[in-house]
Coordinates of C-alpha atoms in Angstrom, one line a residue:
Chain A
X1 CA -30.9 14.3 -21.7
X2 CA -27.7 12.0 -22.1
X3 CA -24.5 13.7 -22.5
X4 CA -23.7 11.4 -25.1
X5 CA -26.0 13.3 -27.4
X6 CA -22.8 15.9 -28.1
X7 CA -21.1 13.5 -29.4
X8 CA -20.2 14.9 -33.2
X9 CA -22.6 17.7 -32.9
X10 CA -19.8 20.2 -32.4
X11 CA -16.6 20.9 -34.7
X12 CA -13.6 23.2 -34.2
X13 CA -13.7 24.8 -37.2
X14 CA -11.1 27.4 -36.6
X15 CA -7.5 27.2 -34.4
X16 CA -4.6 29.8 -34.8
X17 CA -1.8 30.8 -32.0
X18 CA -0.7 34.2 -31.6
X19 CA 2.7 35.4 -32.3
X20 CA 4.5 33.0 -29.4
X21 CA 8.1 32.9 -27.6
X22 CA 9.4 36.1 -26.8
X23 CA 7.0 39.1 -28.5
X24 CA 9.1 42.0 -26.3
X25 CA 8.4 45.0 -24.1
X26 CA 4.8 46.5 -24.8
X27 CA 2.6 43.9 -26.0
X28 CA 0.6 42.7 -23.5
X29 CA -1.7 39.5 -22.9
X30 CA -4.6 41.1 -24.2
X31 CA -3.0 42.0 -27.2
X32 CA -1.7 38.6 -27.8
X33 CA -5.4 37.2 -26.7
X34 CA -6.7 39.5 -29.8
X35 CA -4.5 38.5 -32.0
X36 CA -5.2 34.8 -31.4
X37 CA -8.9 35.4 -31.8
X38 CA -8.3 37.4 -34.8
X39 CA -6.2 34.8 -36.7
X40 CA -8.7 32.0 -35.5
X41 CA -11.9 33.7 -36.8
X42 CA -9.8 34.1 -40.1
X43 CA -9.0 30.5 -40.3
X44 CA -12.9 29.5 -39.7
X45 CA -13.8 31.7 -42.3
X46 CA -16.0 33.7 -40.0
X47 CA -16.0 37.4 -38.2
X48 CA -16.6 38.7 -35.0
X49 CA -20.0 39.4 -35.9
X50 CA -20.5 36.0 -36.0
X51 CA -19.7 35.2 -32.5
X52 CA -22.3 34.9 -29.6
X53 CA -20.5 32.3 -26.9
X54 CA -16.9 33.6 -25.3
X55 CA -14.6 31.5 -23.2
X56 CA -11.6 32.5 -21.9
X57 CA -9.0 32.5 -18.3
X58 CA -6.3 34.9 -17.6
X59 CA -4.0 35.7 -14.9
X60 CA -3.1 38.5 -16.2
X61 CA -6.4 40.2 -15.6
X62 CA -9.6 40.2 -13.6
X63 CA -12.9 38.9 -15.1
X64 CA -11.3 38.1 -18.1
X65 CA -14.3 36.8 -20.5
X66 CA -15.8 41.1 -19.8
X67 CA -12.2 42.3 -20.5
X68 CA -11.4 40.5 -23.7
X69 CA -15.1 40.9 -24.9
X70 CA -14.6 44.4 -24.9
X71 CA -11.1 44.4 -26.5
X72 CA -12.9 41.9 -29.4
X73 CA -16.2 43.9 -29.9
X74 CA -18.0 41.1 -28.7
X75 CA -21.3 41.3 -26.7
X76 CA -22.1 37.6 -25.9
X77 CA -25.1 36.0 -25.4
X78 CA -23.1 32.8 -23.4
X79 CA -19.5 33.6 -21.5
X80 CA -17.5 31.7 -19.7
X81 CA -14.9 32.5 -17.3
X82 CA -14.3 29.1 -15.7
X83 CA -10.5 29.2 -14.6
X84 CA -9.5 25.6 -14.1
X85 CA -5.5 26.7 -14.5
X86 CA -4.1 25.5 -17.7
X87 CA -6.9 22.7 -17.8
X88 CA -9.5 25.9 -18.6
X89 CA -9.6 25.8 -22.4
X90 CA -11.0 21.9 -22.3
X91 CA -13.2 22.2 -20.2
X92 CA -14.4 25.4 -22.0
X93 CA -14.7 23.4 -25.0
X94 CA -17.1 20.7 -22.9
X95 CA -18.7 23.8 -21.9
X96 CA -19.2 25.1 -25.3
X97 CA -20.3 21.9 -26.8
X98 CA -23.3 21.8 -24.3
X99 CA -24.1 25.4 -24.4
X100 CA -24.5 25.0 -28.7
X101 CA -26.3 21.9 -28.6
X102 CA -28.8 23.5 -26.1
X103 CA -29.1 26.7 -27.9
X104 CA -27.4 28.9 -25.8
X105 CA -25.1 30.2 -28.4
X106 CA -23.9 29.0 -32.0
X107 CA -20.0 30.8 -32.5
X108 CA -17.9 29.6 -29.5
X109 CA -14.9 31.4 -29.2
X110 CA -12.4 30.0 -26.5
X111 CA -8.9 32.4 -26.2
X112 CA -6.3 33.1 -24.2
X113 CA -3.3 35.4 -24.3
X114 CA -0.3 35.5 -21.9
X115 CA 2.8 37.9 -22.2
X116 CA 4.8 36.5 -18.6
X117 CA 8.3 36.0 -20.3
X118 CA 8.4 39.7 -21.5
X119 CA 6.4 41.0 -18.6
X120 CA 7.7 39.1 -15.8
X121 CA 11.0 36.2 -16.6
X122 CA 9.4 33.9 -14.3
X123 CA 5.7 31.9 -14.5
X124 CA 2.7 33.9 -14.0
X125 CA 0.5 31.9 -11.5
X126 CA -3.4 32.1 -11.9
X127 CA -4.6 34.8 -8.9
X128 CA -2.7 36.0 -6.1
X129 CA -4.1 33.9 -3.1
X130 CA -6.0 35.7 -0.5
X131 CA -6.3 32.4 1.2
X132 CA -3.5 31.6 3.8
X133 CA -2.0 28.4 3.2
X134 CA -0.2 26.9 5.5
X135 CA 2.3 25.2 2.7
X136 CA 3.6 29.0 2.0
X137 CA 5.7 29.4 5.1
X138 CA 7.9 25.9 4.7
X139 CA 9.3 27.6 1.3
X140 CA 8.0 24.8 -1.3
X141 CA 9.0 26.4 -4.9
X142 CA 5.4 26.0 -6.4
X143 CA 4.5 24.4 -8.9
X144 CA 7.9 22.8 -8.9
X145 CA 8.5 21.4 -5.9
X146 CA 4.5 19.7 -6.3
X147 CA 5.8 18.2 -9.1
X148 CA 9.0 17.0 -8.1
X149 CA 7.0 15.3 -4.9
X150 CA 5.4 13.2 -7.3
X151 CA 8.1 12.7 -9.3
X152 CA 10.0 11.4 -6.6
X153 CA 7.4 9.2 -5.1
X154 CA 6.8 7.4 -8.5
X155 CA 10.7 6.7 -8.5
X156 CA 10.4 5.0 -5.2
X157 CA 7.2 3.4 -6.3
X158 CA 7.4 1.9 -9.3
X159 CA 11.2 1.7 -10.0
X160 CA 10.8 4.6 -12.5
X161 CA 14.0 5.9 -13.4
X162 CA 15.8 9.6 -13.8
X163 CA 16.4 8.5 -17.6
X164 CA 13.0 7.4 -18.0
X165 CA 11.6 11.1 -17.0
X166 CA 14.6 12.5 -19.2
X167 CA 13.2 10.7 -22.1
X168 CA 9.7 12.9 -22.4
X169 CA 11.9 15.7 -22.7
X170 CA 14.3 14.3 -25.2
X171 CA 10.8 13.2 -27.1
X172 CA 9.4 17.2 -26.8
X173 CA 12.5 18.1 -28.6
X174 CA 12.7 16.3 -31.3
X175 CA 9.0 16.5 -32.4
X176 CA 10.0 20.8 -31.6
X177 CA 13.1 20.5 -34.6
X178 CA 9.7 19.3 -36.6
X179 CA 7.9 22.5 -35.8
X180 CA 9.2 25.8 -37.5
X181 CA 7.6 28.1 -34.5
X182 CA 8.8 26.0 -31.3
X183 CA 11.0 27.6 -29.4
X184 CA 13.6 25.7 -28.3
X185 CA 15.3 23.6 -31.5
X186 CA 18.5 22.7 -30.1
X187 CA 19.4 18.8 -29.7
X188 CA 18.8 17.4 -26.3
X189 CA 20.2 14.3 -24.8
X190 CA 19.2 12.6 -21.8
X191 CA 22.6 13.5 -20.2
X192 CA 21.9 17.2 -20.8
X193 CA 18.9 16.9 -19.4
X194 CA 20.4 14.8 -16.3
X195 CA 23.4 17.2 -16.0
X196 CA 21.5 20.5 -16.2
X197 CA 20.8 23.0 -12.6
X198 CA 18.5 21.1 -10.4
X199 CA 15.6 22.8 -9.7
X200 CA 13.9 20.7 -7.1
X201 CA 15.2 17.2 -7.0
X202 CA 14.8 14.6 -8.6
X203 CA 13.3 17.6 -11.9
X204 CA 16.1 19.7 -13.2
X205 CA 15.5 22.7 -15.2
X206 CA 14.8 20.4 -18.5
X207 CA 12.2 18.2 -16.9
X208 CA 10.4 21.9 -16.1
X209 CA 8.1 23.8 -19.6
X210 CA 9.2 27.4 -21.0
X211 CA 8.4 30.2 -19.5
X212 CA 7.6 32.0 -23.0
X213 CA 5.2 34.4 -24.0
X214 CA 2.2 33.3 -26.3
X215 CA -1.8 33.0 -27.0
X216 CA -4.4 30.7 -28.7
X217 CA -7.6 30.4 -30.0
X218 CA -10.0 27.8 -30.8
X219 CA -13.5 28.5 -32.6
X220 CA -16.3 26.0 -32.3
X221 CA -19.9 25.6 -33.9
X222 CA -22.5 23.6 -35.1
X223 CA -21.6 20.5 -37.1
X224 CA -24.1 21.1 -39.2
X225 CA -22.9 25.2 -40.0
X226 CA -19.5 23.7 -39.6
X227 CA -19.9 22.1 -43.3
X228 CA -20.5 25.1 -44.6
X229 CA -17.1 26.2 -43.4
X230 CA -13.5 26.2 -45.5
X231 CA -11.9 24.4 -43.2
X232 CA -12.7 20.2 -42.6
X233 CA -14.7 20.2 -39.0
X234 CA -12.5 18.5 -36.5
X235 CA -15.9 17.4 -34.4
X236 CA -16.2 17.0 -30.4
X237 CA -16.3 13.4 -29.7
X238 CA -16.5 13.7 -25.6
X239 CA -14.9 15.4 -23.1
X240 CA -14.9 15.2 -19.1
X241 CA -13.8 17.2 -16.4
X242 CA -12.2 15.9 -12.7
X243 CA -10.3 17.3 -10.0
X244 CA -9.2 16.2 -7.0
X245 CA -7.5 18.7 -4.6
X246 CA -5.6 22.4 -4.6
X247 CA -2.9 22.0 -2.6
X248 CA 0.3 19.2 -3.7
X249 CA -0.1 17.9 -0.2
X250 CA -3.7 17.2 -0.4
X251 CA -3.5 15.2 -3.1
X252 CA -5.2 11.7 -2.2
X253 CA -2.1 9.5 -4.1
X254 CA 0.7 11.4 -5.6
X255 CA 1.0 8.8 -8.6
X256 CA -2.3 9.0 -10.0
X257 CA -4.1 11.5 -10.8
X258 CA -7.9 12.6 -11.7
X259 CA -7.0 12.0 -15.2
X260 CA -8.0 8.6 -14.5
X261 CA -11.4 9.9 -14.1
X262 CA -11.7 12.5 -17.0
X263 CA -10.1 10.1 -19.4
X264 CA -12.6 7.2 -18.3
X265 CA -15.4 9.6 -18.5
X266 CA -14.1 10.9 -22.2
X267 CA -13.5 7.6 -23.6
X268 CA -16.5 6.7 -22.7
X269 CA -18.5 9.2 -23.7
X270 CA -17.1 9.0 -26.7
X271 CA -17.2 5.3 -27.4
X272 CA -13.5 5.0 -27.6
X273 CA -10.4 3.4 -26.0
X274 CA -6.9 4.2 -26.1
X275 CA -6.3 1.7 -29.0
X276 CA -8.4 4.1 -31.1
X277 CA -6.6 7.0 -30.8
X278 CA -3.7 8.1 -33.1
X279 CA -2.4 11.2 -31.6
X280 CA -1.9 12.3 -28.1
X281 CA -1.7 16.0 -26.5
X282 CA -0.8 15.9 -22.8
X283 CA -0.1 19.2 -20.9
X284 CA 3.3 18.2 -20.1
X285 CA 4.5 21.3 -17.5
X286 CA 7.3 18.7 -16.2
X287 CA 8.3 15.8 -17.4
X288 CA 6.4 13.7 -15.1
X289 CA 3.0 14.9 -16.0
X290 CA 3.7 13.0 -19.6
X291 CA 4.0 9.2 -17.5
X292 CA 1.4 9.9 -15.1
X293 CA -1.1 11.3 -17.9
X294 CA 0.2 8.4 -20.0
X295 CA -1.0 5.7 -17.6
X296 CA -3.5 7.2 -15.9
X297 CA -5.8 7.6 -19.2
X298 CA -5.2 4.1 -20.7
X299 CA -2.2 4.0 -22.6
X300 CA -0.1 2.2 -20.2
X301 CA -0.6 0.4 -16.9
X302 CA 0.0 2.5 -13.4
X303 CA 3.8 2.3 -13.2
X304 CA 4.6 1.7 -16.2
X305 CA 5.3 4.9 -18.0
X306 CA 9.0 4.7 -17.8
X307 CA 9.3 1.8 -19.8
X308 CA 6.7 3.2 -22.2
X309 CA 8.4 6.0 -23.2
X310 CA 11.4 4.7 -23.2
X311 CA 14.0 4.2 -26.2
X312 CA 11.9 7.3 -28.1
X313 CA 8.5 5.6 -27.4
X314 CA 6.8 8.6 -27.6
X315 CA 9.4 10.6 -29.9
X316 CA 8.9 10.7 -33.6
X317 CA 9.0 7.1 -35.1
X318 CA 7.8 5.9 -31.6
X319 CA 4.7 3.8 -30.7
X320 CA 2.4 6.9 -29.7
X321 CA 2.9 10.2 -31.2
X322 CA 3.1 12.2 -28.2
X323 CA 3.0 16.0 -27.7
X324 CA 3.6 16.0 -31.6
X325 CA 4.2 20.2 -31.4
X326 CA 7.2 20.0 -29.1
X327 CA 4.6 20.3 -25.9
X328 CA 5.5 23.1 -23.2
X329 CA 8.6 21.9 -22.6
X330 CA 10.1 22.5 -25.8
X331 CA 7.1 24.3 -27.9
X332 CA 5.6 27.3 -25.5
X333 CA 4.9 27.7 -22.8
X334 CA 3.1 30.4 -21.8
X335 CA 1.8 29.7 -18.1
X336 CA -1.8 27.8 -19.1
X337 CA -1.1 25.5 -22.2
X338 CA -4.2 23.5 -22.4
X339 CA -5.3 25.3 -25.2
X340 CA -2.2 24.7 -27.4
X341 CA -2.9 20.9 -26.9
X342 CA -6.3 21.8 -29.1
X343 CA -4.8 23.4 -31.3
X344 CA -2.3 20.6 -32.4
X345 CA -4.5 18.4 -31.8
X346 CA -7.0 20.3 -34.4
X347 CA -4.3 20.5 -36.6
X348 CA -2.8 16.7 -37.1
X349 CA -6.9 15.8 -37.5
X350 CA -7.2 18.2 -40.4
X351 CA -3.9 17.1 -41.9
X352 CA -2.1 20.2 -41.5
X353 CA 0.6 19.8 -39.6
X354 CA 3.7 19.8 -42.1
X355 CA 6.9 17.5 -41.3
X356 CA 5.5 16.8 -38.1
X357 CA 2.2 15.0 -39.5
X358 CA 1.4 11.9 -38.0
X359 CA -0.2 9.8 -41.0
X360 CA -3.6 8.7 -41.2
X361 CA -5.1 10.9 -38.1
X362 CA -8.4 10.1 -37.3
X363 CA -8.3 10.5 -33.4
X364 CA -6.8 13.2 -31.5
X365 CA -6.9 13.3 -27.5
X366 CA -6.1 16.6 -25.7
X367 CA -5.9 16.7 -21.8
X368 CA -5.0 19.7 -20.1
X369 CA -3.9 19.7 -16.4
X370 CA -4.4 22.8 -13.8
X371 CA -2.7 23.2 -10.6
X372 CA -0.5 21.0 -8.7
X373 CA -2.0 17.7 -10.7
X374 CA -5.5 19.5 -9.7
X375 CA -7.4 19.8 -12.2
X376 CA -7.7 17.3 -15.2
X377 CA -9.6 17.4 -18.4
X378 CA -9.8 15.2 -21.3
X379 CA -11.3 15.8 -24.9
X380 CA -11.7 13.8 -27.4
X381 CA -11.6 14.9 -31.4
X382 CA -11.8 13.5 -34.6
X383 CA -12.6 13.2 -38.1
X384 CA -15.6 12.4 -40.0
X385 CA -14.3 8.7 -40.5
X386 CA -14.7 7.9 -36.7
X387 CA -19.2 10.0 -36.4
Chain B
X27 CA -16.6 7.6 19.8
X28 CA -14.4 10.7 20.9
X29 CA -12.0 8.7 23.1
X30 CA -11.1 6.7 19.8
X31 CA -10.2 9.1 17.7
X32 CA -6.1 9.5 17.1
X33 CA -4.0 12.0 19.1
X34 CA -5.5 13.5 21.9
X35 CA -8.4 16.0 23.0
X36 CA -7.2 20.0 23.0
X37 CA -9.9 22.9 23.7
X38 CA -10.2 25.1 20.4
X39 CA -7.7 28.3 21.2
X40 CA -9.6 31.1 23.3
X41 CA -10.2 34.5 21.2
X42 CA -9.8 32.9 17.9
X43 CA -12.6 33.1 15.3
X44 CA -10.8 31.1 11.7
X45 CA -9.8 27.4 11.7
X46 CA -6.3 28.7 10.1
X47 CA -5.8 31.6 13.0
X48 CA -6.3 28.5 15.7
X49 CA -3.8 26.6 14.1
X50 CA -1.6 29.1 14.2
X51 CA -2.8 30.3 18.2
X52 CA -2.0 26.2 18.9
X53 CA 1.3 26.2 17.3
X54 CA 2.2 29.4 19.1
X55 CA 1.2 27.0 22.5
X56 CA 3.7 24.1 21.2
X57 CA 0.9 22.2 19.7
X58 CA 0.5 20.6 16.2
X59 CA -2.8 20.8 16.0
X60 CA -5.3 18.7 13.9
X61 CA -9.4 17.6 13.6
X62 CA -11.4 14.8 14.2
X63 CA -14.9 14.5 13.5
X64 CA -17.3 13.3 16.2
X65 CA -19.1 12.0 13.4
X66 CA -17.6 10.0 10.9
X67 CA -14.6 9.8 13.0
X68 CA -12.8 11.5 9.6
X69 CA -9.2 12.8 10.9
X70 CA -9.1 16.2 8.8
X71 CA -6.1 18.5 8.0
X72 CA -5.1 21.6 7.3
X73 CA -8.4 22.6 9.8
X74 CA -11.6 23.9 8.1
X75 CA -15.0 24.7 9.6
X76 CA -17.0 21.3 8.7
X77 CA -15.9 17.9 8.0
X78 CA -15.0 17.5 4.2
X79 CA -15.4 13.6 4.6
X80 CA -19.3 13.4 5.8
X81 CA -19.8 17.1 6.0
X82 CA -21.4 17.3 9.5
X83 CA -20.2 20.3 11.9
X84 CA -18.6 18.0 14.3
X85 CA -15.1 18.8 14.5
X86 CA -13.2 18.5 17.3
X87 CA -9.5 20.1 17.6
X88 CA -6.9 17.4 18.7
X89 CA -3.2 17.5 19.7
X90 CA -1.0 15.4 17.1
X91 CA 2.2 13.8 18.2
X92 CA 4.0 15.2 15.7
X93 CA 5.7 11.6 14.6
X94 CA 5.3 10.5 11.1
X95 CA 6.9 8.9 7.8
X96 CA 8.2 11.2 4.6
X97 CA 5.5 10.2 2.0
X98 CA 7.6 12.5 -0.4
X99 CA 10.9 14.5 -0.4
X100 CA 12.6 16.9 -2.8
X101 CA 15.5 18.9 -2.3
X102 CA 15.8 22.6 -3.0
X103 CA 19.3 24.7 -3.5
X104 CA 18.6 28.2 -3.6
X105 CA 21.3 30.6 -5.0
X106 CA 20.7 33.0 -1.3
X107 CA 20.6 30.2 1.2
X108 CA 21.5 26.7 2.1
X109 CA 20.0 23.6 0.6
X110 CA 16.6 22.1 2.2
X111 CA 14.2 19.1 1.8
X112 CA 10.6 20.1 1.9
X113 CA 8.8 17.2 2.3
X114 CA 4.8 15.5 2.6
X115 CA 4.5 13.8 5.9
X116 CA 2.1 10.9 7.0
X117 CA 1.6 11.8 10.5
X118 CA 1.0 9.0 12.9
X119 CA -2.8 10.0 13.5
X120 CA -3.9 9.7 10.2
X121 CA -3.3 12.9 8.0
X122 CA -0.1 13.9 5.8
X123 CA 1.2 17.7 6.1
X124 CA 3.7 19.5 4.1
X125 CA 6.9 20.8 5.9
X126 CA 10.8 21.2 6.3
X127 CA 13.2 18.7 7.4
X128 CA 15.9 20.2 9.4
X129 CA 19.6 18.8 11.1
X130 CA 20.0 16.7 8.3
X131 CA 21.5 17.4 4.5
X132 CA 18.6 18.3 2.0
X133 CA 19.3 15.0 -0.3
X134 CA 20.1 12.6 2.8
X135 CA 15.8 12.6 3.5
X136 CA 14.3 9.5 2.0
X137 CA 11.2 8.4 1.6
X138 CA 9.6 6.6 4.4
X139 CA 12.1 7.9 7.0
X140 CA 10.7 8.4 10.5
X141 CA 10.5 11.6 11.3
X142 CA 9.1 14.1 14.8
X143 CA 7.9 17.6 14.9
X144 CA 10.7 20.5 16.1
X145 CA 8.9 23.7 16.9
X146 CA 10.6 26.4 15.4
X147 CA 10.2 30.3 15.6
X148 CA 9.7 31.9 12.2
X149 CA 9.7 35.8 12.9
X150 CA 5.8 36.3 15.0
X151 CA 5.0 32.6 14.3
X152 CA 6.1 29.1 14.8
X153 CA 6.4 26.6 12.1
X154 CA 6.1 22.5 12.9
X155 CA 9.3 21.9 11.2
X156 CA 10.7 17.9 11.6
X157 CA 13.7 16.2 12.1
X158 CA 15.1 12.6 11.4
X159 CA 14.8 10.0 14.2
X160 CA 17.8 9.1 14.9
X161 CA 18.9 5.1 14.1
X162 CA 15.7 4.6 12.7
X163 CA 15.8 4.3 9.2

């Protein structure tokens, strides 16, 4: 068995969010989890009845595919709890592609739900760790402060400039005025971003995502009962998995990241480059992630991010539509985004994506990341042009 | 092979059963403890139970001497306290640590500054914090 066999033998046939930014006092992630399912089912054309294979990550509550099974109605013959941080969702869609094409289930649905900026004000880590660490007791502000490492050594590195990181969140904004449900709408200019609160130098509080509340669903089948279905499959071209370390200081080279790997791995898989692909969905929790993602999975070389982004490279009207929903720094944010990147990605594919529609959409690439520039996975999607 | 690995031979801590409880029992001793495999001479950090390079149960405790270069800094300003640098450190021997950088301001720390160890008690335990060496930037 090659794994080049999935190729185009899985679609998403259904994506919805739930009700995302600040949903208030008494709705909890569960509920938002549901209600993401519910709307994504609806969008497929199909019912609960209908699905056999769930896939979800919380860290909101304990063996969360059994949890939200319950909630749903759902007694599943596959389920899938990997929890991969934010990177979860892809690699439960790599998972879900294998377990379908091997007949271990036929309805895949992948979910999550998170309520943290109602619950809690602040992000909602996956898991409190039982595992002493000795990082904990220097008084590193996590994830920041991992991030801000990197940042930092990719400045000194490669010449990469505090503009140049502005620019990815000056880019998230403007594609967000393009999207009627992203939360932040306001203009943005790299001075505000340079002049706002320091968080953990060189990132200040607009290189760092939302902290908003907010859940999403994706619902994947056969290609073949995919036809069948109202909506035009968005098929699985390839996806790979990678990760490298836990801990920020553990991390073999702080400027490049498994995401070399999982991309590699995708592209290939999926007998694709970079020049093939027309829209990009990078889990951008700081601003960073966006040049390191960038150049790690082919679009620019190592160190040259900055410059790629650059004068609104990746904003609308740039070279690469990036992050085309606003992303988590402008978009939601809800604590694991990977699954939203699916969801746009699912969206500028099937041409549905209103003012913010990138034209002629063939080839959508999600990569989500998890932990401290831990975890990285890379999917693949596209139309029925590119099987 | 064991006289060639970096820093220098320390007896596991007495009365300690974890690899993260004998770090902490060697720090309480002044010692910025570290491992070595008698192996494949991998230098491994923070201290587990086998070697994560070649995965034989061969390592050997060893005594760093707490010099190094900042790998990485950033600068924190909390609203309740004063302003520090937590930084990764390549230490001398082979490995790179997180940690603090004290005696200096938080945004005066650079990247590739030398820097040496500064035990310092933190309520029952001591912390491996680092200071600048001085001139030598």
């Amino acid at each position: 068995m090659d794994e080049r066999q999935l190729r185009g033998h899985t679609a998403i046939v259904g994506v919805a969010e739930s009700d995302l930014g600040e949903v208030g006092p008494g709705v909890t992630a569960l509920d938002l989890a549901e209600q993401a399912a519910g709307r994504a089912l609806d969008d497929a054309g199909l019912s609960i009845a209908d699905v056999d294979g769930l896939f979800t990550h919380s860290a909101f509550f304990p063996m969360p595919s059994v949890v939200l099974g319950e909630r749903l109605g759902v007694r599943p013959r596959h389920s899938d709890s990997t929890a991969t941080g934010g990177s979860s969702f892809l690699a439960h869609v790599r998972h879900a592609a294998a377990a379908i094409e091997t007949g271990m289930c036929e309805v895949a649905l992948i979910v999550y739900g998170s309520n943290q900026r109602s619950a809690s004000g602040g992000l909602v880590s996956s898991g409190q760790n039982a595992i002493p660490s000795y990082e904990v007791p220097f008084g590193p502000r996590l994830p920041v402060s991992a991030y801000a490492l990197a940042a930092a050594r990719h400045m000194h590195e490669f010449g990469t400039s505090r503009e140049q990181l502005a620019e990815v969140a000056v880019a998230a904004r403007r594609w967000a005025q393009l999207n009627p449900v992203a939360f932040e709408q306001g203009d943005l200019t790299i001075d505000d971003v340079l002049g706002a609160r320091t968080v953990s130098s060189p990132l200040t509080v607009r290189d760092c995502c939302l902290v908003t509340d907010g859940g999403g669903a994706v619902v994947i089948t056969t290609s073949e009962r995919a036809r069948d279905l109202p909506r035009p499959p968005v098929f699985y071209l390839g996806g790979a998995e990678a990760h490298s370390h836990m801990s920020i200081s553990q991390m073999p080279d702080l400027t490049r990241t498994a995401a070399a790997e999982s991309g590699a791995r995708a592209f290939d898989l999926a007998g694709l480059s970079p020049a093939d692909v027309d829209v990009v969905q990078l889990y951008d929790a700081f601003t960073i992630n966006v040049l390191l993602f960038l150049e790690d999975l082919g679009f620019c070389a190592k160190g040259e991010g900055g410059d790629f982004v650059s004068n609104g490279g990746i904003a609308p009207g740039g070279h690469l539509p990036v992050n085309t929903n606003g992303g988590g720094l402008s978009y939601c944010h809800p604590g694991m985004y990977g699954i939203f990147t699916l969801i746009e990605a699912t969206r500028q594919i099937r041409g549905q994506a209103g003012d913010r529609q990138v034209p002629d959409s063939h080839v959508a690439l999600a990569h989500g990341n998890g932990g401290m520039l831990s975890s990285q996975v890379t999917v693949l999607l596209g139309d029925a042009s590119v099987l | 092979m064991t006289r060639d690995l970096p820093g220098v031979a320390h007896d596991a801590p007495a009365h300690v059963s974890g690899p993260h409880e004998a770090y902490l029992a060697l720090l309480a001793e002044g010692v910025l403890g570290f491992q070595a495999c008698g192996s494949c001479a991998c230098v491994v950090f923070p201290p587990r139970g086998r070697c994560s390079g070649c995965g034989a149960d061969a390592l050997m405790w060893r005594a760093s001497a707490g010099r190094g270069a900042v790998y990485s800094t950033t600068a924190l300003s909390p609203r309740d306290k004063p302003p520090y640098a937590i930084v990764l450190i390549d230490l001398d021997e082979g490995y790179r640590m997180m940690s603090r950088i004290e005696g200096v301001d938080a945004e005066a720390t650079r990247i590739d500054d030398r820097v040496s160890v500064r035990f310092t008690p933190a309520g029952e335990d001591v912390l491996p914090l680092f200071v600048p060496d001085r001139g030598d930037r």
